Coordinates of C-alpha atoms and ligand atoms in Angstrom, one line a residue:
M1 CA 16.7 -25.6 -10.4
K2 CA 15.0 -22.7 -12.0
E3 CA 17.1 -20.5 -14.3
K4 CA 16.5 -16.9 -14.6
M5 CA 15.7 -15.4 -17.9
P6 CA 18.1 -12.4 -18.0
K7 CA 21.1 -14.7 -18.2
N8 CA 20.0 -15.9 -21.6
P9 CA 22.2 -14.4 -24.3
W10 CA 19.2 -14.1 -26.6
F11 CA 17.7 -11.9 -24.1
I12 CA 20.6 -9.5 -24.0
F13 CA 20.8 -9.5 -27.7
F14 CA 17.2 -8.6 -27.9
W15 CA 17.6 -5.6 -25.6
I16 CA 20.6 -4.3 -27.5
S17 CA 18.8 -4.5 -30.8
L18 CA 15.8 -2.8 -29.4
F19 CA 18.1 0.0 -28.1
I20 CA 19.7 0.5 -31.4
I21 CA 16.4 0.7 -33.2
I22 CA 15.0 3.2 -30.8
F23 CA 18.2 5.2 -31.1
M24 CA 17.9 5.3 -34.9
L25 CA 14.3 6.3 -34.8
M26 CA 15.1 9.2 -32.5
N27 CA 17.9 10.2 -34.7
S28 CA 15.9 10.4 -37.8
T29 CA 13.1 12.4 -36.1
R30 CA 15.6 14.8 -34.8
Q31 CA 17.0 15.4 -38.3
K32 CA 13.5 15.8 -39.6
A33 CA 13.0 18.8 -37.3
Q34 CA 15.8 20.7 -38.9
E35 CA 15.0 19.8 -42.5
V36 CA 12.4 21.4 -44.7
E37 CA 10.5 18.9 -46.6
L38 CA 9.8 20.1 -50.2
D39 CA 7.5 18.8 -52.7
Y40 CA 9.2 17.6 -55.8
S41 CA 7.6 20.5 -57.8
Q42 CA 8.9 23.0 -55.3
F43 CA 12.3 21.4 -55.5
K44 CA 12.3 21.7 -59.3
Q45 CA 11.2 25.4 -59.0
N46 CA 14.0 26.1 -56.6
I47 CA 16.5 24.6 -59.0
K48 CA 15.1 26.8 -61.7
A49 CA 15.2 29.8 -59.5
G50 CA 18.8 29.1 -58.7
M51 CA 18.2 28.7 -55.0
I52 CA 19.7 25.3 -54.6
S53 CA 23.3 25.2 -53.5
M54 CA 23.9 21.5 -53.0
V55 CA 22.1 18.2 -53.8
E56 CA 22.6 14.6 -52.8
V57 CA 20.5 12.1 -54.6
A58 CA 20.0 8.7 -52.9
P59 CA 17.7 6.0 -54.2
E60 CA 15.0 6.8 -51.7
I61 CA 15.6 10.5 -50.8
I62 CA 17.0 13.7 -52.2
K63 CA 18.7 15.9 -49.7
G64 CA 20.5 19.2 -50.0
Q65 CA 20.8 22.9 -49.2
F66 CA 18.8 25.8 -50.5
K67 CA 18.3 29.5 -49.8
N68 CA 14.9 30.7 -48.9
E69 CA 13.4 34.1 -49.7
K70 CA 15.1 35.7 -46.7
G71 CA 18.4 34.4 -47.9
E72 CA 18.8 31.8 -45.1
L73 CA 20.7 28.7 -45.9
L74 CA 18.4 25.7 -45.1
K75 CA 18.6 22.0 -45.4
F76 CA 15.8 20.3 -47.4
K77 CA 14.7 16.9 -48.4
T78 CA 12.3 15.6 -51.0
K79 CA 11.2 12.3 -52.4
P80 CA 12.8 11.5 -55.7
M81 CA 10.6 10.8 -58.7
N82 CA 11.3 9.1 -61.9
D83 CA 12.9 12.1 -63.5
P84 CA 15.5 11.5 -66.1
N85 CA 15.9 15.2 -66.7
L86 CA 17.1 15.9 -63.1
V87 CA 20.8 15.9 -63.9
K88 CA 20.3 18.0 -66.9
D89 CA 18.2 20.5 -64.9
L90 CA 20.9 20.6 -62.2
E91 CA 23.6 21.3 -64.8
E92 CA 21.6 23.9 -66.8
N93 CA 20.8 25.8 -63.6
N94 CA 24.4 25.8 -62.4
V95 CA 23.8 24.0 -59.1
P96 CA 27.4 24.2 -57.8
K97 CA 27.5 20.8 -56.2
F98 CA 25.5 17.6 -56.7
N99 CA 26.2 13.9 -56.4
G100 CA 24.5 10.6 -55.8
V101 CA 24.8 8.8 -52.6
E102 CA 24.2 5.3 -51.6
K103 CA 22.6 4.8 -48.3
S104 CA 24.9 3.2 -45.8
W105 CA 24.7 -0.6 -46.0
L106 CA 24.0 -1.0 -42.3
T107 CA 21.3 1.7 -42.1
S108 CA 19.4 0.4 -45.0
F109 CA 19.7 -3.1 -43.9
L110 CA 18.6 -2.3 -40.3
L111 CA 15.8 -0.1 -41.5
S112 CA 14.3 -2.6 -43.8
W113 CA 15.1 -5.8 -41.9
G114 CA 15.5 -4.6 -38.3
P115 CA 11.8 -4.8 -37.3
I116 CA 11.4 -8.3 -38.7
I117 CA 14.6 -9.5 -37.1
L118 CA 13.5 -8.0 -33.8
L119 CA 10.1 -9.7 -34.1
L120 CA 11.7 -13.0 -34.8
L121 CA 14.1 -12.7 -31.9
F122 CA 11.2 -11.8 -29.6
W123 CA 9.3 -14.7 -30.8
F124 CA 12.1 -17.1 -30.2
W125 CA 12.6 -15.7 -26.8
M126 CA 8.9 -16.1 -26.0
M127 CA 8.8 -19.6 -27.2
R128 CA 11.8 -20.6 -25.2
G129 CA 10.3 -19.0 -22.1
M130 CA 7.0 -20.8 -22.7
M131 CA 8.7 -24.1 -22.9
G132 CA 10.5 -23.5 -19.7
G133 CA 13.8 -24.0 -21.6
G134 CA 15.6 -20.9 -20.8
K135 CA 18.8 -22.7 -21.5
Q136 CA 21.8 -21.2 -23.3
A137 CA 20.7 -21.4 -26.9
M138 CA 24.2 -20.9 -28.2
A139 CA 25.5 -24.2 -26.8
F140 CA 23.0 -26.4 -28.7
G141 CA 24.1 -29.6 -30.4
K142 CA 26.4 -30.9 -27.7
S143 CA 24.9 -32.8 -24.9
K144 CA 25.6 -31.0 -21.7
A145 CA 26.1 -34.3 -19.9
K146 CA 28.4 -33.8 -17.0
A147 CA 31.0 -36.4 -16.7
A148 CA 32.1 -37.2 -13.3
N149 CA 35.4 -38.9 -12.9
P150 CA 35.0 -42.3 -11.3
N151 CA 37.5 -41.2 -8.6
Q152 CA 35.5 -38.1 -7.9
T153 CA 32.2 -39.9 -7.6
K154 CA 32.7 -40.7 -4.0
V155 CA 29.1 -41.2 -3.3
T156 CA 28.3 -44.7 -2.2
F157 CA 25.3 -46.5 -0.8
K158 CA 26.5 -45.5 2.7
D159 CA 25.6 -41.9 1.8
V160 CA 22.1 -42.9 0.9
A161 CA 20.0 -43.5 4.0
G162 CA 16.8 -45.5 3.9
C163 CA 15.5 -46.8 0.5
A164 CA 16.7 -50.3 1.5
E165 CA 14.6 -51.9 -1.2
A166 CA 15.9 -49.7 -4.0
K167 CA 19.5 -50.2 -2.9
E168 CA 18.9 -53.9 -2.9
E169 CA 17.6 -53.9 -6.4
L170 CA 20.4 -51.7 -7.6
Q171 CA 23.0 -54.1 -6.2
E172 CA 22.6 -56.2 -9.3
I173 CA 23.5 -53.2 -11.6
V174 CA 26.5 -52.5 -9.5
A175 CA 27.7 -56.1 -9.8
F176 CA 27.3 -55.9 -13.6
L177 CA 29.1 -52.6 -14.0
K178 CA 32.0 -53.7 -11.9
D179 CA 32.7 -56.6 -14.3
P180 CA 30.3 -56.9 -17.2
A181 CA 32.1 -59.9 -18.8
K182 CA 32.1 -61.9 -15.6
F183 CA 28.5 -61.1 -14.9
Q184 CA 27.5 -62.3 -18.3
K185 CA 29.5 -65.5 -18.0
L186 CA 27.6 -66.3 -14.9
G187 CA 24.4 -66.0 -17.0
G188 CA 23.1 -62.9 -15.4
K189 CA 20.6 -61.0 -17.5
I190 CA 20.9 -57.4 -17.2
P191 CA 18.3 -54.7 -17.9
K192 CA 19.3 -51.9 -20.3
G193 CA 17.5 -49.2 -18.4
V194 CA 16.3 -48.7 -14.9
L195 CA 13.5 -46.2 -14.1
L196 CA 13.4 -44.7 -10.7
F197 CA 10.0 -43.4 -9.6
G198 CA 9.7 -41.0 -6.8
A199 CA 8.8 -37.6 -5.6
P200 CA 11.4 -34.8 -6.1
G201 CA 14.1 -34.9 -3.4
T202 CA 13.7 -38.5 -2.5
G203 CA 17.2 -39.2 -3.5
K204 CA 16.9 -40.6 -7.0
T205 CA 20.0 -38.7 -8.3
L206 CA 21.9 -39.7 -5.2
L207 CA 21.1 -43.3 -5.7
A208 CA 22.2 -43.2 -9.3
K209 CA 25.4 -41.6 -8.3
A210 CA 25.9 -44.1 -5.6
V211 CA 25.6 -46.9 -8.2
A212 CA 28.3 -45.4 -10.2
G213 CA 30.4 -44.8 -7.1
E214 CA 30.0 -48.3 -5.8
A215 CA 30.9 -49.8 -9.2
G216 CA 33.7 -47.2 -9.8
V217 CA 32.5 -46.3 -13.2
P218 CA 32.1 -42.8 -14.8
F219 CA 28.7 -41.1 -14.3
F220 CA 27.2 -39.0 -17.0
S221 CA 24.1 -37.1 -16.2
A222 CA 21.7 -34.9 -18.2
S223 CA 18.2 -33.6 -17.5
G224 CA 15.3 -34.4 -19.7
S225 CA 14.4 -30.7 -19.8
E226 CA 17.8 -29.9 -21.4
F227 CA 16.8 -32.1 -24.3
V228 CA 13.6 -30.3 -25.1
E229 CA 15.0 -27.4 -27.0
M230 CA 13.6 -24.7 -29.1
F231 CA 15.2 -25.9 -32.3
V232 CA 14.0 -29.2 -33.8
G233 CA 16.8 -31.7 -33.9
V234 CA 18.9 -30.3 -31.1
G235 CA 17.5 -32.6 -28.5
A236 CA 18.0 -35.7 -30.6
S237 CA 21.6 -34.8 -31.3
R238 CA 22.2 -34.3 -27.6
V239 CA 20.7 -37.7 -26.8
R240 CA 23.1 -39.2 -29.5
D241 CA 26.0 -37.4 -27.9
L242 CA 25.2 -38.6 -24.4
F243 CA 25.0 -42.2 -25.5
E244 CA 28.2 -41.8 -27.4
Q245 CA 30.0 -40.5 -24.4
G246 CA 28.7 -43.4 -22.4
R247 CA 29.9 -46.0 -25.0
K248 CA 33.3 -44.4 -25.3
N249 CA 33.8 -44.7 -21.5
A250 CA 32.2 -48.1 -21.0
P251 CA 31.5 -49.5 -18.5
S252 CA 29.6 -46.4 -17.5
L253 CA 26.4 -45.1 -16.1
L254 CA 24.1 -42.7 -17.9
F255 CA 21.6 -40.8 -15.8
I256 CA 18.7 -38.8 -17.2
D257 CA 16.8 -36.8 -14.7
E258 CA 13.2 -35.6 -15.4
I259 CA 12.8 -38.1 -18.2
D260 CA 9.1 -37.2 -18.3
A261 CA 10.1 -33.9 -20.0
V262 CA 11.0 -36.0 -23.1
G263 CA 9.1 -39.2 -22.6
R264 CA 5.6 -37.9 -22.4
H265 CA 2.9 -39.6 -24.3
R266 CA 3.3 -38.8 -27.9
F267 CA 0.4 -37.1 -29.6
A268 CA -0.7 -35.9 -26.2
G269 CA -1.2 -32.2 -27.0
I270 CA -3.6 -30.8 -29.4
G271 CA -2.3 -30.5 -32.9
G272 CA -0.4 -33.7 -33.0
G273 CA 2.1 -33.1 -30.2
H274 CA 5.5 -31.6 -30.0
D275 CA 7.8 -32.3 -32.9
E276 CA 11.0 -31.6 -31.0
R277 CA 10.1 -33.8 -28.0
E278 CA 8.9 -36.5 -30.3
Q279 CA 12.2 -36.5 -32.2
T280 CA 14.1 -36.6 -29.0
L281 CA 12.1 -39.4 -27.6
N282 CA 12.4 -41.4 -30.9
Q283 CA 16.2 -40.9 -30.8
M284 CA 16.3 -42.2 -27.2
L285 CA 14.3 -45.3 -28.2
V286 CA 16.6 -45.8 -31.2
E287 CA 19.7 -45.5 -29.0
M288 CA 18.3 -47.9 -26.4
D289 CA 17.4 -50.4 -29.0
G290 CA 20.7 -50.0 -30.6
F291 CA 23.0 -50.6 -27.8
D292 CA 24.0 -53.9 -26.5
T293 CA 24.3 -54.4 -22.8
K294 CA 27.5 -56.2 -23.5
E295 CA 29.0 -52.8 -24.0
G296 CA 28.6 -52.2 -20.4
V297 CA 26.5 -49.1 -20.5
I298 CA 23.5 -48.8 -18.2
L299 CA 20.9 -46.1 -18.4
I300 CA 19.1 -44.9 -15.2
A301 CA 16.3 -42.4 -15.6
A302 CA 14.3 -40.7 -12.9
T303 CA 10.8 -39.3 -12.9
N304 CA 8.1 -38.3 -10.5
R305 CA 5.4 -38.7 -13.2
P306 CA 5.3 -42.3 -14.3
D307 CA 1.7 -41.8 -15.3
V308 CA 2.6 -39.5 -18.2
L309 CA 5.4 -41.6 -19.7
D310 CA 5.0 -42.9 -23.2
P311 CA 4.3 -46.7 -23.0
A312 CA 7.0 -47.3 -25.6
L313 CA 9.6 -46.4 -23.0
L314 CA 8.5 -49.1 -20.6
R315 CA 8.5 -52.0 -23.1
P316 CA 10.9 -54.9 -22.6
G317 CA 14.4 -54.1 -23.7
R318 CA 14.1 -50.5 -22.7
F319 CA 13.3 -49.4 -19.2
D320 CA 12.4 -52.8 -18.2
R321 CA 13.3 -52.4 -14.6
Q322 CA 11.3 -50.0 -12.5
I323 CA 12.1 -49.2 -8.9
V324 CA 10.0 -47.1 -6.6
V325 CA 11.9 -44.6 -4.4
P326 CA 9.3 -43.9 -1.7
N327 CA 9.0 -41.0 0.6
P328 CA 11.0 -42.0 3.7
A329 CA 9.2 -43.6 6.6
L330 CA 10.0 -42.6 10.2
S331 CA 13.0 -44.9 10.6
D332 CA 14.4 -43.8 7.2
R333 CA 14.0 -40.1 8.1
K334 CA 16.0 -40.7 11.3
E335 CA 18.7 -42.4 9.2
I336 CA 18.8 -39.6 6.7
L337 CA 19.0 -37.0 9.5
D338 CA 21.9 -39.0 11.0
V339 CA 23.8 -39.0 7.7
H340 CA 23.5 -35.3 7.3
A341 CA 24.0 -34.4 11.0
K342 CA 27.4 -36.0 10.8
N343 CA 28.6 -33.0 8.8
I344 CA 27.7 -30.4 11.4
K345 CA 28.2 -29.9 15.1
I346 CA 25.2 -30.6 17.2
D347 CA 24.4 -30.4 20.9
A348 CA 24.3 -33.6 22.8
E349 CA 20.7 -32.9 23.8
V350 CA 19.5 -32.9 20.2
N351 CA 17.2 -35.9 19.6
L352 CA 17.0 -36.6 15.9
Q353 CA 14.4 -39.2 16.6
V354 CA 12.0 -36.4 17.7
I355 CA 12.9 -34.4 14.6
A356 CA 12.1 -37.4 12.5
K357 CA 8.8 -37.8 14.2
R358 CA 7.9 -34.2 13.6
T359 CA 8.5 -34.4 9.9
P360 CA 6.1 -36.9 8.2
G361 CA 5.9 -36.4 4.5
F362 CA 9.4 -34.8 4.3
V363 CA 11.7 -36.2 1.7
G364 CA 15.5 -36.6 1.9
A365 CA 16.1 -33.2 0.4
D366 CA 13.9 -31.5 3.0
L367 CA 15.7 -33.3 5.8
A368 CA 19.1 -32.3 4.4
N369 CA 17.8 -28.8 4.3
I370 CA 16.6 -28.9 7.9
V371 CA 20.1 -30.0 9.1
N372 CA 21.7 -27.3 7.0
E373 CA 19.3 -24.6 8.2
A374 CA 19.8 -25.6 11.8
A375 CA 23.6 -25.2 11.4
L376 CA 23.1 -21.8 9.8
L377 CA 20.8 -20.6 12.5
A378 CA 23.3 -21.7 15.2
A379 CA 26.1 -19.9 13.4
R380 CA 24.0 -16.8 13.1
K381 CA 23.6 -16.8 16.9
D382 CA 27.3 -17.4 17.4
Q383 CA 26.6 -20.8 19.0
T384 CA 29.3 -23.4 18.6
S385 CA 26.8 -26.1 17.9
A386 CA 23.2 -26.5 16.8
N387 CA 20.6 -27.1 19.5
M388 CA 17.0 -28.4 19.6
K389 CA 15.6 -24.9 19.2
N390 CA 17.6 -24.4 16.0
F391 CA 16.2 -27.6 14.7
E392 CA 12.6 -26.6 15.6
E393 CA 13.0 -23.3 13.8
A394 CA 14.6 -25.1 10.9
I395 CA 11.6 -27.3 10.5
D396 CA 9.3 -24.4 10.4
R397 CA 11.4 -22.6 7.9
V398 CA 11.6 -25.6 5.5
M399 CA 7.9 -26.2 6.0
A400 CA 6.6 -22.7 5.5
G401 CA 9.5 -20.4 4.7
P402 CA 11.3 -18.1 7.1
A403 CA 9.4 -16.1 9.7
R404 CA 8.7 -12.6 8.4
K405 CA 9.0 -10.4 11.4
S406 CA 9.1 -7.4 9.0
I407 CA 5.4 -7.7 8.3
V408 CA 3.7 -5.6 10.9
S409 CA 0.1 -6.1 11.2
T410 CA -2.3 -3.6 12.8
P411 CA -3.8 -4.7 16.2
D412 CA -7.1 -5.2 14.4
E413 CA -5.5 -7.4 11.8
L414 CA -3.6 -9.4 14.4
K415 CA -6.8 -10.0 16.3
K416 CA -8.4 -11.3 13.1
I417 CA -5.5 -13.5 12.3
A418 CA -5.6 -14.8 15.9
Y419 CA -9.2 -15.7 15.6
H420 CA -8.7 -17.3 12.2
E421 CA -5.9 -19.5 13.4
S422 CA -7.7 -20.3 16.7
G423 CA -10.7 -21.3 14.6
H424 CA -8.6 -23.9 12.7
T425 CA -7.0 -25.1 15.9
I426 CA -10.2 -25.6 17.9
V427 CA -12.1 -27.3 15.1
A428 CA -9.1 -29.7 14.8
K429 CA -9.1 -30.3 18.5
M430 CA -12.8 -31.1 18.6
L431 CA -13.0 -33.4 15.7
P432 CA -11.8 -36.9 16.5
K433 CA -10.6 -37.8 13.0
A434 CA -8.6 -34.6 12.4
D435 CA -4.8 -34.6 12.6
P436 CA -3.6 -33.4 16.0
V437 CA -2.5 -29.8 16.2
H438 CA 1.1 -29.4 17.0
K439 CA 1.4 -25.6 17.1
V440 CA -0.4 -22.4 16.3
S441 CA 1.1 -19.1 15.6
I442 CA 0.3 -15.6 14.4
I443 CA 3.9 -14.9 13.3
P444 CA 3.8 -14.4 9.5
R445 CA 5.8 -17.0 7.7
G446 CA 6.3 -17.4 4.0
Q447 CA 3.1 -16.5 2.3
A448 CA 0.9 -17.0 5.4
L449 CA 0.0 -14.4 8.0
G450 CA -0.5 -17.1 10.6
L451 CA -0.3 -20.8 10.8
T452 CA -1.7 -23.9 12.4
W453 CA 0.5 -26.9 12.3
Q454 CA -1.1 -30.3 12.2
L455 CA 0.8 -33.5 12.1
P456 CA -0.7 -36.9 11.5
D457 CA -0.2 -39.6 14.1
G458 CA 2.5 -41.9 12.7
E459 CA 2.6 -42.8 9.1
K460 CA -0.6 -42.7 7.2
H461 CA -1.1 -43.9 3.7
L462 CA -4.9 -44.0 3.5
T463 CA -7.5 -41.4 4.3
T464 CA -11.0 -42.4 5.1
K465 CA -14.1 -40.4 4.2
E466 CA -14.6 -39.2 7.8
E467 CA -11.0 -38.0 7.9
A468 CA -11.4 -36.1 4.7
M469 CA -14.6 -34.5 5.9
D470 CA -12.9 -33.5 9.2
K471 CA -10.0 -32.1 7.2
I472 CA -12.4 -29.9 5.2
A473 CA -14.1 -28.7 8.4
V474 CA -10.7 -27.8 9.9
L475 CA -9.8 -25.9 6.7
F476 CA -13.0 -23.9 7.1
G477 CA -12.3 -23.3 10.9
G478 CA -10.5 -20.0 10.0
R479 CA -13.3 -18.6 7.9
A480 CA -16.0 -19.7 10.3
A481 CA -14.3 -18.0 13.2
E482 CA -14.1 -14.7 11.2
Q483 CA -17.7 -15.0 10.4
I484 CA -18.8 -15.7 14.0
V485 CA -16.7 -13.0 15.7
F486 CA -16.5 -10.2 13.1
N487 CA -19.5 -11.2 11.0
E488 CA -17.5 -10.3 7.9
L489 CA -15.3 -12.1 5.5
S490 CA -11.7 -11.4 4.7
T491 CA -9.4 -12.6 2.0
G492 CA -7.3 -14.5 4.6
A493 CA -9.1 -17.7 3.9
S494 CA -8.5 -18.0 0.2
N495 CA -5.8 -20.7 0.5
D496 CA -8.0 -22.7 2.9
I497 CA -10.9 -22.5 0.5
S498 CA -8.9 -23.6 -2.4
Q499 CA -7.4 -26.5 -0.5
A500 CA -10.9 -27.5 0.7
T501 CA -12.3 -27.3 -2.8
K502 CA -9.5 -29.4 -4.2
L503 CA -10.0 -32.1 -1.6
A504 CA -13.8 -32.1 -2.0
T505 CA -13.4 -32.4 -5.7
K506 CA -11.0 -35.4 -5.3
M507 CA -13.4 -37.0 -2.9
V508 CA -16.2 -36.9 -5.5
T509 CA -14.3 -37.5 -8.7
T510 CA -11.4 -39.7 -7.7
F511 CA -12.0 -41.4 -4.3
G512 CA -15.5 -42.4 -5.0
M513 CA -16.7 -40.9 -1.7
S514 CA -20.0 -39.5 -2.9
D515 CA -23.0 -41.8 -2.4
K516 CA -24.9 -40.3 -5.2
I517 CA -22.2 -40.8 -7.8
G518 CA -20.5 -43.9 -6.3
P519 CA -17.1 -45.3 -7.1
I520 CA -16.6 -43.9 -10.6
S521 CA -13.4 -42.1 -11.5
L522 CA -14.3 -38.9 -13.2
D523 CA -10.9 -37.3 -12.6
K524 CA -10.2 -34.9 -15.4
D525 CA -6.5 -34.5 -14.9
S526 CA -5.0 -37.6 -13.6
G527 CA -1.6 -36.0 -14.2
G528 CA -2.1 -32.7 -12.4
E529 CA -0.6 -30.7 -15.2
V530 CA -2.9 -29.4 -17.8
F531 CA -2.6 -31.4 -20.9
L532 CA -5.1 -29.9 -23.2
G533 CA -5.5 -32.7 -25.7
R534 CA -5.9 -35.4 -23.2
D535 CA -8.2 -33.4 -20.9
I536 CA -10.7 -32.7 -23.6
S537 CA -10.8 -36.2 -25.0
K538 CA -10.9 -37.7 -21.5
N539 CA -13.7 -35.6 -20.3
S540 CA -16.0 -35.6 -23.3
H541 CA -17.8 -38.7 -22.0
L542 CA -19.1 -36.7 -19.0
S543 CA -22.7 -36.0 -19.7
E544 CA -24.1 -32.6 -18.7
K545 CA -26.2 -34.2 -16.1
M546 CA -23.2 -35.9 -14.6
S547 CA -21.1 -32.7 -14.5
E548 CA -24.0 -31.0 -12.7
L549 CA -24.3 -33.8 -10.2
V550 CA -20.5 -33.6 -9.5
D551 CA -20.9 -29.9 -8.9
I552 CA -23.8 -30.5 -6.5
E553 CA -21.9 -33.2 -4.6
I554 CA -18.8 -31.0 -4.2
K555 CA -20.9 -28.1 -3.0
K556 CA -22.6 -30.4 -0.5
I557 CA -19.3 -31.5 1.0
I558 CA -18.1 -27.9 1.2
D559 CA -21.3 -26.8 2.9
D560 CA -21.2 -29.6 5.4
G561 CA -17.6 -28.8 6.3
L562 CA -18.4 -25.1 6.9
K563 CA -21.5 -26.0 8.9
T564 CA -19.5 -28.4 11.1
A565 CA -16.9 -25.7 11.7
M566 CA -19.5 -23.1 12.5
A567 CA -21.3 -25.3 15.0
I568 CA -18.1 -26.2 16.9
L569 CA -16.9 -22.7 17.1
K570 CA -20.2 -21.3 18.2
K571 CA -20.4 -23.9 20.9
H572 CA -16.8 -23.2 22.1
K573 CA -16.7 -19.5 21.6
K574 CA -15.3 -19.0 25.2
I575 CA -12.3 -21.3 24.4
M576 CA -11.7 -19.4 21.2
D577 CA -11.6 -16.1 23.0
D578 CA -9.2 -17.5 25.6
M579 CA -6.9 -18.9 22.8
V580 CA -7.0 -15.5 21.0
A581 CA -6.0 -13.7 24.2
Q582 CA -3.1 -16.1 24.7
L583 CA -2.0 -15.9 21.1
L584 CA -1.9 -12.2 21.1
K585 CA 0.2 -12.4 24.3
K586 CA 2.6 -15.1 23.2
E587 CA 2.3 -15.2 19.4
T588 CA 2.9 -19.0 19.3
L589 CA 1.3 -21.7 21.4
D590 CA 2.6 -25.3 21.5
S591 CA 0.5 -28.4 21.8
D592 CA 0.6 -28.4 25.6
E593 CA -0.5 -24.8 25.8
I594 CA -3.3 -25.5 23.3
E595 CA -4.3 -28.6 25.4
T596 CA -4.5 -26.5 28.5
I597 CA -6.7 -23.8 26.9
V598 CA -9.0 -26.3 25.4
K599 CA -9.4 -28.3 28.6
G600 CA -10.5 -25.0 30.2
R601 CA -7.9 -25.1 32.9
L602 CA -6.8 -21.7 31.8
E603 CA -6.2 -18.9 34.2
P604 CA -7.8 -15.7 33.1
V605 CA -5.6 -13.4 31.2
A606 CA -5.1 -10.0 32.7
G607 CA -5.8 -7.2 30.4
Ligands
LIG1 P1 15.9 -36.4 -6.5 O1 16.9 -36.8 -7.6 O2 15.0 -37.6 -6.1 O3 15.0 -35.2 -6.8 P2 18.2 -35.9 -5.0 O4 18.9 -37.2 -5.2 O5 18.7 -34.8 -5.9 O6 16.7 -36.1 -5.2 O7 18.3 -35.5 -3.5 C1 18.6 -34.2 -3.2 C2 19.5 -34.2 -1.9 O8 18.7 -34.6 -0.8 C3 20.6 -35.1 -2.0 O9 21.7 -34.5 -2.5 C4 20.9 -35.4 -0.5 O10 21.6 -34.4 0.1 C5 19.5 -35.4 0.1 N1 18.9 -36.8 0.1 C6 17.8 -37.2 -0.6 N2 17.5 -38.5 -0.3 C7 18.5 -38.9 0.6 C8 18.7 -40.1 1.3 N3 18.0 -41.2 1.1 N4 19.8 -40.2 2.1 C9 20.6 -39.1 2.3 N5 20.4 -37.9 1.7 C10 19.3 -37.8 0.9
LIG2 ZN1 -6.4 -20.4 7.4

């Protein structure tokens, strides 16, 4: 979950301080306007002339009242000088009232230190923001591990659909936590830590909770990102605290989400790495080495980035058991939908198998979301239960964001969008290896002005070179259509271009699909996230000649893709015109309608 900055107490403090300083500055300038600033010499002359009626001497300023030539009573100020005779002069010239004043403690403090404090605050705030922390800084020290009462952790393996293999492997942990002594008597060897690998939303947290629920032990959870704090030492003390809680409540289960936030390769960044993270990681290693499994504490951690983890974490005696939590396959998706659909009312006609088929690549969290959205959509329409249409709309929403009917495009723009999307659709239809088109629409949704939905046939885990080439051609279908019909380019294709470029780059540098370069991995960021130190050191072996060749090969793939798309659309311009006419009329076309248009069995559209 992302937290918003303004909730941070530092942030509020920062604005209040800024406000006070501005107020003070304004105040002092206002006073300046009413005061006459005198030179020290003028001040002394005025004393001698008997014009001064009152003097206040502060360490850094002398203020007072004097009469000018016209007899007006005015305020003045002047800078004090090292003048031991001042008091004598004041006395000798019968100044009626004079005294020394101390500047108010607060004013002088704020004036001298305020800007520095402000800068420091601002710096802290920026650093925290940069590190994505944004957590309440006031609460440091204590781990924010949330304890869940064993009786409250009602989640069991029944609530986790699919992931049969993961559940199977975790059974052993459950058996151990249920009765650690018995388990050990039987000679079972238990791992200290289990690492769950899987994409976000695949149910890793849910699985960990279910282990605790099944075993009936307390569940303590924390997130790796909570450990990486601004202040050195805080993360380490939180780790200590988490383990202590676990030990006190043994047998118990500790869960650390996003462990990659802590457990990244040490010395990864330039400049020797991140002190705080390193300390936290070291503390975690110390705790893991220190505790004995006899105590009955098990640590489960989750990450979607196993590649960036410090190898030290994976050594025997630490996270020595690693379990993959895969994206759900078709049958698993159906099961997950079943689990969540139990909580809402659905029409008898709703076929969850069809929904499961339509959602390859979706993870458990997405599917839970779809069911939830369908229920909300039904409620919004005052239906008593969710129907298939609600589910269809829910899929689109989860996939691409809600439809944005509020965006009104001009007729010209709509026509361009229609051609753009028809371009994608027709290229996809004509290329044998491209994923089938499920739907095309010119209703804006999320960030997109129009959309072409493609779904792979069944479950696919491998992509061939031909498929990748076809994919790139389909991505360029939109731009090619614009170029053919309007002979001008718009910004609408920027996302397509970036996707095509990414894929082409991967083909050359990772998949070894370029004949000229061959199967060499030249991938510069295997992690995906920019990791300055590693990137540079990893890529330094790339000769200038090789980088040039890589660029040439990428460009060739891109050019080929665009050429293919152009050729197809030029040849089938008539079909494209038909599709655009239908799209402008109906806004959305489903796969049957697209099929009809492409097969040329279309009746001419009137108007
Ligand atoms: P992760 O920890 O892998 O990011 P979560 O465990 O937090 O994912 O999953 C988020 C939500 O998605 C869960 O609360 C649950 O509602 C749903 N979910 C995910 N996977 C499954 C699953 N296999 N079975 C049922 N629900 C699931
Ligand atoms: Zn496009």
